[in-house]
Amino acid sequence: MSAEIICVGTELLLGDILNSNSQYLAQELAKLGIPHYYQTVVGDNTERLLDVIKIACSRSQILIFTGGLGPTPDDLTCETIAHYFGAPLIERADIIEDITKKYTARNRVMTPSNRKQALIPQGADILPNPTGTAPGIIWQPKPGLIILTFPGVPYEMHRMWLQSAVPYLKSQGWGQEIIYSRMLRFWGVAESALAEKVSSYLNLPNPTVAPYASKGEVKLRVAAKATSNIEAQKIIAPVEKQLKEIAGLDYYGADDDTLASVVGELLRTTNQTVSVAESCTGGMLGQMLTEMSGSSDYFWGGVISYDNSAKINLLGVNASDLDKYGAVSAIVAEQMALGVKDRLGTTWGISITGIAGPTGSTETKPVGLVYIGIAGSNGVDVTENKFGVTRGRSLIRHVSACTALDQLRRKLLAQ
């Protein structure tokens, strides 16, 4: 038994609207322990929607539709579902009454086109919409098949799902088990390298372990099926412990942790402070640090020294070194880190200087070359990083800031 998510709307296919509904529903199905193996996006076209319904009925037992429930001619979901199963559409007076009340409350008059939203297949139950005018349906057109429809507006769909769909599915025997997962997070290791290290865990039946990579970060999703979150956590715990031991310092946190939040907590608990001097990242590192509530406890400020004059006047970088070695160099990164640390009086100073591209490179200094300096009580360490031209400007800047945080994290853990 499995569910299938079908999102209807040409605007989704064109990329005009981000399809967040499928992500939300996938997460909600996991909470109920309902497996789902397919998601489909289809435009506002009757024939193609009929094809999708036919395929979905052959492989899934719960079909969840979002979108296509509005009052306009291209809103085809309900009438197409009814047509596929040979059921007539019935106008429900209670839906007309509900829509009329909502329009009256907004000092508006219901238009004739809104009557379309009151048409549902004969035998279907209404899935109430507390906020919008388009109700959904809950229908079992044949034994072993459940159909749920929702409007495409996310906040309407979320409320309808929680208030009506979840209780209904539980009443049908679903939700006896849940799928609970932990997302383990790693930095400084490639996805392929980590996957090789943990390869013996990737075929476990329960919990399952799956690798992911995104924007320089690698993740391992550890998911367990159980009767409760507590039981699932017990299943996950020993595997999580072993994975962390294998990864060592490359593991930095789990679930909602970020490099900035982990570094911030390490600084706070040890009563240490940090300041930043940024060139190519243009304040991104400072932004990451200040996204954390209470970051003023440990982050004292920074300098965006984009032009060489700012490096000289604000950070004390030697002008002759800039002339000789250039702004993107180890010696300049070293002086930037020391300069911001000394001027702001912090425990640590971090510097980033590099070439984010797409212009500004030379044969000896390609796009993606970034120097990161970490100044502490024992001097300065500078690393040369080659993040690669193919990553693009935005990603090079992001990876540079994250790598700087990771380098500080490792130093704090080594104390």
Coordinates of C-alpha atoms in Angstrom, one line a residue:
M1 CA 0.0 0.0 0.0
S2 CA 1.4 3.4 -1.0
A3 CA 0.5 7.0 -1.8
E4 CA 1.1 9.1 -4.9
I5 CA 1.3 12.9 -5.0
I6 CA -0.1 14.5 -8.2
C7 CA 0.4 18.3 -8.5
V8 CA -1.8 19.9 -11.2
G9 CA -0.9 23.2 -12.8
T10 CA 0.8 24.5 -16.0
E11 CA 2.5 27.2 -13.9
L12 CA 4.4 24.5 -12.1
L13 CA 5.7 23.0 -15.3
L14 CA 6.8 26.4 -16.5
G15 CA 8.6 27.0 -13.3
D16 CA 6.6 30.2 -12.5
I17 CA 5.7 28.7 -9.0
L18 CA 7.9 26.7 -6.7
N19 CA 6.2 23.3 -6.0
S20 CA 6.5 23.3 -2.3
N21 CA 3.3 21.2 -1.9
S22 CA 5.0 18.0 -2.9
Q23 CA 7.7 18.5 -0.3
Y24 CA 5.2 19.2 2.4
L25 CA 3.1 16.2 1.6
A26 CA 6.1 13.9 1.4
Q27 CA 7.2 14.9 4.9
E28 CA 3.6 14.5 6.2
L29 CA 3.2 11.1 4.7
A30 CA 6.5 10.0 6.4
K31 CA 5.0 11.1 9.7
L32 CA 2.1 8.7 9.1
G33 CA 4.4 5.9 8.0
I34 CA 2.7 5.9 4.6
P35 CA 5.2 5.0 1.9
H36 CA 5.1 6.9 -1.4
Y37 CA 7.2 6.1 -4.4
Y38 CA 5.9 8.5 -7.1
Q39 CA 5.3 12.2 -7.6
T40 CA 3.8 13.7 -10.8
V41 CA 3.4 17.2 -12.0
V42 CA 0.9 17.6 -14.9
G43 CA -0.4 20.7 -16.6
D44 CA -4.0 21.9 -16.9
N45 CA -4.9 19.5 -19.7
T46 CA -7.7 17.0 -19.5
E47 CA -6.2 14.2 -21.6
R48 CA -2.8 14.3 -19.9
L49 CA -4.5 14.4 -16.5
L50 CA -6.5 11.3 -17.4
D51 CA -3.3 9.6 -18.4
V52 CA -1.7 10.4 -15.1
I53 CA -4.8 9.1 -13.1
K54 CA -4.7 5.9 -15.1
I55 CA -1.1 5.3 -14.3
A56 CA -1.4 6.3 -10.7
C57 CA -4.4 4.0 -10.1
S58 CA -2.3 1.0 -11.4
R59 CA 0.4 1.4 -8.8
S60 CA -0.8 3.4 -5.8
Q61 CA -3.7 3.2 -3.4
I62 CA -3.9 6.8 -2.1
L63 CA -3.9 9.5 -4.7
I64 CA -3.3 13.0 -3.4
F65 CA -4.0 15.9 -5.8
T66 CA -3.1 19.5 -5.3
G67 CA -4.2 22.3 -7.6
G68 CA -6.9 22.7 -10.2
L69 CA -9.8 23.3 -7.9
G70 CA -10.4 27.0 -8.7
P71 CA -13.4 28.6 -10.5
T72 CA -11.7 29.2 -13.9
P73 CA -12.0 27.0 -17.0
D74 CA -8.5 25.6 -16.7
D75 CA -9.2 24.2 -13.2
L76 CA -10.0 20.7 -14.2
T77 CA -9.0 18.4 -11.4
C78 CA -12.4 17.4 -9.9
E79 CA -14.3 17.1 -13.3
T80 CA -11.4 15.0 -14.7
I81 CA -11.4 12.6 -11.8
A82 CA -15.2 12.3 -12.0
H83 CA -14.9 11.6 -15.7
Y84 CA -12.3 8.9 -15.3
F85 CA -14.4 7.0 -12.8
G86 CA -17.7 7.6 -14.7
A87 CA -19.3 9.5 -11.9
P88 CA -21.6 12.6 -12.4
L89 CA -20.7 15.9 -10.8
I90 CA -23.2 17.0 -8.2
E91 CA -23.6 20.6 -7.1
R92 CA -23.6 20.8 -3.3
A93 CA -25.7 23.5 -1.8
D94 CA -23.7 23.5 1.4
I95 CA -20.6 24.4 -0.6
I96 CA -22.5 27.3 -2.3
E97 CA -23.6 28.5 1.1
D98 CA -20.0 28.3 2.5
I99 CA -18.6 30.2 -0.4
T100 CA -21.3 32.9 -0.2
K101 CA -20.6 33.4 3.5
K102 CA -16.9 33.8 2.9
Y103 CA -17.5 36.4 0.1
T104 CA -19.9 38.3 2.3
A105 CA -17.4 38.4 5.2
R106 CA -15.0 40.0 2.8
N107 CA -17.6 42.5 1.5
R108 CA -17.6 40.9 -1.9
V109 CA -20.2 39.2 -4.0
M110 CA -19.8 35.6 -5.2
T111 CA -19.5 35.4 -9.0
P112 CA -21.3 32.8 -11.0
S113 CA -18.0 31.1 -11.9
N114 CA -17.5 30.2 -8.2
R115 CA -20.4 27.7 -8.5
K116 CA -18.0 25.5 -10.3
Q117 CA -16.2 24.9 -7.0
A118 CA -19.4 23.4 -5.6
L119 CA -19.3 20.5 -8.1
I120 CA -17.9 17.3 -6.7
P121 CA -18.2 13.6 -7.9
Q122 CA -21.3 11.8 -6.7
G123 CA -20.5 9.8 -3.6
A124 CA -17.5 11.9 -2.6
D125 CA -17.3 13.6 0.8
I126 CA -16.3 17.2 1.2
L127 CA -12.8 18.0 2.5
P128 CA -13.5 21.4 4.1
N129 CA -11.4 24.4 3.3
P130 CA -11.5 26.7 6.4
T131 CA -9.8 29.7 4.8
G132 CA -10.3 29.5 1.0
T133 CA -13.3 29.0 -1.3
A134 CA -12.2 25.8 -2.9
P135 CA -13.1 22.7 -0.9
G136 CA -11.4 19.4 -1.6
I137 CA -12.8 15.9 -1.7
I138 CA -12.3 12.6 0.1
W139 CA -13.5 9.8 -2.1
Q140 CA -13.2 6.0 -2.4
P141 CA -14.4 5.5 -6.0
K142 CA -13.6 1.7 -5.7
P143 CA -12.4 -0.6 -3.0
G144 CA -8.7 -0.2 -2.1
L145 CA -8.4 3.3 -3.6
I146 CA -8.6 6.7 -1.7
I147 CA -8.6 10.0 -3.5
L148 CA -7.9 13.3 -1.7
T149 CA -7.9 16.7 -3.4
F150 CA -6.6 20.0 -2.2
P151 CA -6.3 23.5 -3.6
G152 CA -2.8 24.5 -4.7
V153 CA -2.5 27.4 -2.3
P154 CA 0.0 26.0 0.3
Y155 CA -1.4 27.5 3.5
E156 CA -4.9 26.4 2.6
M157 CA -3.7 22.9 1.7
H158 CA -1.6 22.6 5.0
R159 CA -4.6 23.4 7.2
M160 CA -6.9 21.1 5.3
W161 CA -4.4 18.3 5.5
L162 CA -3.9 18.6 9.2
Q163 CA -7.6 19.2 10.2
S164 CA -9.3 16.7 7.9
A165 CA -7.0 14.4 5.9
V166 CA -4.8 13.2 8.7
P167 CA -7.7 12.2 11.0
Y168 CA -9.4 10.5 8.0
L169 CA -6.3 8.5 7.1
K170 CA -5.8 7.4 10.7
S171 CA -9.4 6.3 10.8
Q172 CA -8.7 4.0 7.8
G173 CA -5.9 2.3 9.7
W174 CA -3.0 4.4 8.4
G175 CA -0.6 6.1 10.8
Q176 CA 0.0 3.1 13.0
E177 CA 3.7 3.4 12.2
I178 CA 5.8 6.5 11.5
I179 CA 8.9 7.2 9.6
Y180 CA 11.4 9.2 11.7
S181 CA 14.6 10.5 10.3
R182 CA 17.8 12.2 11.4
M183 CA 19.9 14.3 9.0
L184 CA 23.6 14.0 9.8
R185 CA 25.7 16.9 8.4
F186 CA 29.3 16.9 7.2
W187 CA 31.8 19.4 5.9
G188 CA 35.2 18.9 4.4
V189 CA 34.6 15.5 2.8
A190 CA 33.3 14.7 -0.7
E191 CA 30.0 12.7 -1.0
S192 CA 31.8 9.9 -2.8
A193 CA 34.5 9.6 -0.2
L194 CA 32.0 9.6 2.7
A195 CA 29.7 7.1 0.9
E196 CA 32.7 4.8 0.4
K197 CA 33.6 5.0 4.1
V198 CA 30.0 4.1 5.2
S199 CA 29.2 1.8 2.3
S200 CA 28.3 -1.1 4.6
Y201 CA 25.5 1.0 6.1
L202 CA 23.8 2.0 2.8
N203 CA 21.9 -1.3 2.4
L204 CA 20.4 -1.5 5.9
P205 CA 16.7 -2.3 5.9
N206 CA 15.7 -0.4 9.1
P207 CA 17.1 2.2 9.6
T208 CA 18.0 3.1 6.1
V209 CA 21.0 5.3 5.4
A210 CA 21.2 7.5 2.2
P211 CA 23.8 10.1 1.2
Y212 CA 23.0 13.6 -0.2
A213 CA 25.2 16.5 -1.3
S214 CA 24.3 20.2 -1.6
K215 CA 26.3 23.4 -1.9
G216 CA 29.5 21.8 -0.6
E217 CA 27.8 20.0 2.3
V218 CA 27.3 16.3 2.5
K219 CA 24.4 14.7 4.5
L220 CA 23.5 11.2 5.6
R221 CA 19.7 10.7 6.1
V222 CA 19.2 8.0 8.7
A223 CA 15.5 6.9 8.7
A224 CA 13.7 4.4 10.8
K225 CA 10.1 3.0 10.7
A226 CA 8.6 2.3 14.1
T227 CA 5.5 2.7 16.1
S228 CA 6.6 6.0 17.7
N229 CA 9.4 8.6 17.5
I230 CA 10.9 7.2 20.7
E231 CA 11.1 3.7 19.2
A232 CA 12.5 5.0 16.0
Q233 CA 15.2 7.0 17.8
K234 CA 16.3 3.8 19.6
I235 CA 16.7 2.1 16.3
I236 CA 18.6 5.0 14.8
A237 CA 20.9 5.8 17.8
P238 CA 23.5 3.0 17.5
V239 CA 23.8 3.5 13.7
E240 CA 24.1 7.3 14.2
K241 CA 26.9 6.8 16.7
Q242 CA 28.8 4.5 14.4
L243 CA 28.5 6.9 11.5
K244 CA 29.8 9.8 13.6
E245 CA 32.8 7.7 14.7
I246 CA 33.6 6.8 11.1
A247 CA 33.4 10.4 9.9
G248 CA 35.3 11.9 12.8
L249 CA 35.8 15.7 12.6
D250 CA 34.0 15.8 9.2
Y251 CA 30.8 15.4 11.1
Y252 CA 29.6 18.8 12.5
G253 CA 25.9 18.5 13.4
A254 CA 22.5 17.1 12.7
D255 CA 19.0 18.2 11.6
D256 CA 18.7 22.0 11.9
D257 CA 22.3 22.6 12.9
T258 CA 24.4 24.9 10.6
L259 CA 28.1 25.5 10.7
A260 CA 27.4 29.0 12.0
S261 CA 25.2 27.7 14.9
V262 CA 27.7 25.0 15.9
V263 CA 30.6 27.5 15.8
G264 CA 28.5 30.0 17.7
E265 CA 27.7 27.5 20.5
L266 CA 31.4 26.5 20.8
L267 CA 32.4 30.1 21.1
R268 CA 29.7 30.9 23.6
T269 CA 30.4 27.9 25.9
T270 CA 34.1 28.7 26.0
N271 CA 33.7 32.5 26.3
Q272 CA 35.6 33.3 23.1
T273 CA 34.9 35.9 20.5
V274 CA 35.4 36.2 16.7
S275 CA 35.6 39.0 14.1
V276 CA 35.8 38.7 10.3
A277 CA 37.6 40.5 7.5
E278 CA 36.0 39.7 4.1
S279 CA 36.9 40.5 0.6
C280 CA 35.3 38.2 -2.0
T281 CA 32.5 37.0 0.3
G282 CA 31.3 40.6 0.8
G283 CA 29.8 40.1 4.2
M284 CA 28.4 36.7 3.7
L285 CA 30.4 35.2 6.6
G286 CA 29.3 37.9 9.0
Q287 CA 25.7 37.4 7.8
M288 CA 25.9 33.6 8.6
L289 CA 27.2 34.3 12.1
T290 CA 24.6 37.0 12.8
E291 CA 21.7 34.8 11.6
M292 CA 22.0 33.1 15.0
S293 CA 20.0 34.7 17.8
G294 CA 22.3 35.9 20.6
S295 CA 25.3 36.0 18.3
S296 CA 26.4 39.3 19.9
D297 CA 27.7 37.2 22.7
Y298 CA 30.6 36.0 20.5
F299 CA 30.6 38.0 17.2
W300 CA 31.9 41.5 17.6
G301 CA 31.9 42.7 14.1
G302 CA 33.7 42.7 10.7
V303 CA 35.2 44.6 7.9
I304 CA 34.2 44.2 4.3
S305 CA 37.6 45.2 2.7
Y306 CA 36.7 44.9 -0.9
D307 CA 39.1 47.5 -2.2
N308 CA 42.8 47.5 -1.4
S309 CA 42.5 50.9 0.3
A310 CA 40.2 49.3 2.9
K311 CA 42.6 46.5 3.5
I312 CA 45.4 49.1 4.1
N313 CA 43.5 51.7 6.1
L314 CA 41.1 49.5 8.1
L315 CA 43.1 46.3 8.6
G316 CA 46.7 47.4 8.4
V317 CA 47.7 45.3 5.4
N318 CA 51.1 46.3 4.0
A319 CA 50.7 48.2 0.8
S320 CA 54.0 46.8 -0.6
D321 CA 52.8 43.3 0.0
L322 CA 49.6 44.1 -1.9
D323 CA 51.7 45.4 -4.8
K324 CA 54.0 42.4 -4.8
Y325 CA 51.7 39.5 -4.1
G326 CA 48.3 40.9 -4.9
A327 CA 45.1 41.0 -2.8
V328 CA 44.5 37.2 -3.4
S329 CA 47.5 35.8 -1.6
A330 CA 48.4 34.0 1.6
I331 CA 50.3 37.0 3.1
V332 CA 47.4 39.3 2.6
A333 CA 45.0 36.8 4.1
E334 CA 47.3 36.5 7.1
Q335 CA 47.5 40.3 7.6
M336 CA 43.7 40.7 7.2
A337 CA 43.0 38.1 9.9
L338 CA 45.5 39.6 12.3
G339 CA 44.3 43.1 11.5
V340 CA 40.6 42.5 12.3
K341 CA 41.5 40.4 15.4
D342 CA 43.7 43.1 16.8
R343 CA 41.5 46.1 15.9
L344 CA 38.3 44.5 17.4
G345 CA 40.0 42.8 20.3
T346 CA 38.6 39.3 19.7
T347 CA 39.9 35.9 20.5
W348 CA 39.8 34.9 16.8
G349 CA 40.0 36.8 13.5
I350 CA 38.9 35.2 10.2
S351 CA 39.8 36.5 6.8
I352 CA 38.7 35.5 3.3
T353 CA 40.2 36.8 0.1
G354 CA 39.8 35.2 -3.3
I355 CA 38.5 35.3 -6.9
A356 CA 34.8 34.5 -7.1
G357 CA 34.6 35.2 -10.8
P358 CA 33.6 35.1 -13.5
T359 CA 36.1 37.9 -14.2
G360 CA 39.4 38.9 -12.5
S361 CA 41.3 35.7 -12.9
T362 CA 44.8 35.2 -14.3
E363 CA 46.8 32.1 -15.3
T364 CA 48.3 31.8 -11.8
K365 CA 45.2 32.9 -10.0
P366 CA 42.1 31.2 -11.4
V367 CA 38.5 31.7 -10.5
G368 CA 37.8 29.7 -7.3
L369 CA 41.2 30.4 -5.7
V370 CA 40.4 31.5 -2.1
Y371 CA 42.7 32.1 0.8
I372 CA 41.3 31.8 4.3
G373 CA 43.2 33.0 7.4
I374 CA 42.4 32.1 11.0
A375 CA 44.2 34.2 13.6
G376 CA 44.3 33.1 17.2
S377 CA 46.4 33.3 20.3
N378 CA 49.1 31.0 18.7
G379 CA 49.4 33.0 15.5
V380 CA 47.8 32.7 12.0
D381 CA 47.1 29.7 9.8
V382 CA 46.3 30.4 6.2
T383 CA 44.9 27.8 3.8
E384 CA 44.9 27.9 0.0
N385 CA 41.6 26.6 -1.4
K386 CA 40.7 25.9 -5.0
F387 CA 37.0 25.7 -5.2
G388 CA 36.8 25.5 -9.0
V389 CA 35.5 27.8 -11.8
T390 CA 32.5 25.5 -12.5
R391 CA 30.9 26.2 -9.2
G392 CA 30.0 29.8 -10.2
R393 CA 30.3 33.0 -8.3
S394 CA 27.5 32.5 -5.7
L395 CA 28.5 29.0 -4.8
I396 CA 32.2 29.9 -4.5
R397 CA 31.3 32.7 -2.1
H398 CA 29.0 30.4 -0.1
V399 CA 31.6 27.5 0.1
S400 CA 34.3 30.0 1.1
A401 CA 32.3 31.3 4.0
C402 CA 31.3 27.8 5.1
T403 CA 34.8 26.5 4.9
A404 CA 36.1 29.4 7.0
L405 CA 33.5 28.5 9.7
D406 CA 34.5 24.8 9.4
Q407 CA 38.2 25.7 9.9
L408 CA 37.4 27.7 13.0
R409 CA 35.2 24.8 14.3
R410 CA 38.0 22.4 14.0
K411 CA 40.4 24.7 15.9
L412 CA 37.9 25.2 18.7
L413 CA 37.4 21.4 19.0
A414 CA 41.2 20.9 19.1
Q415 CA 41.6 23.2 22.1

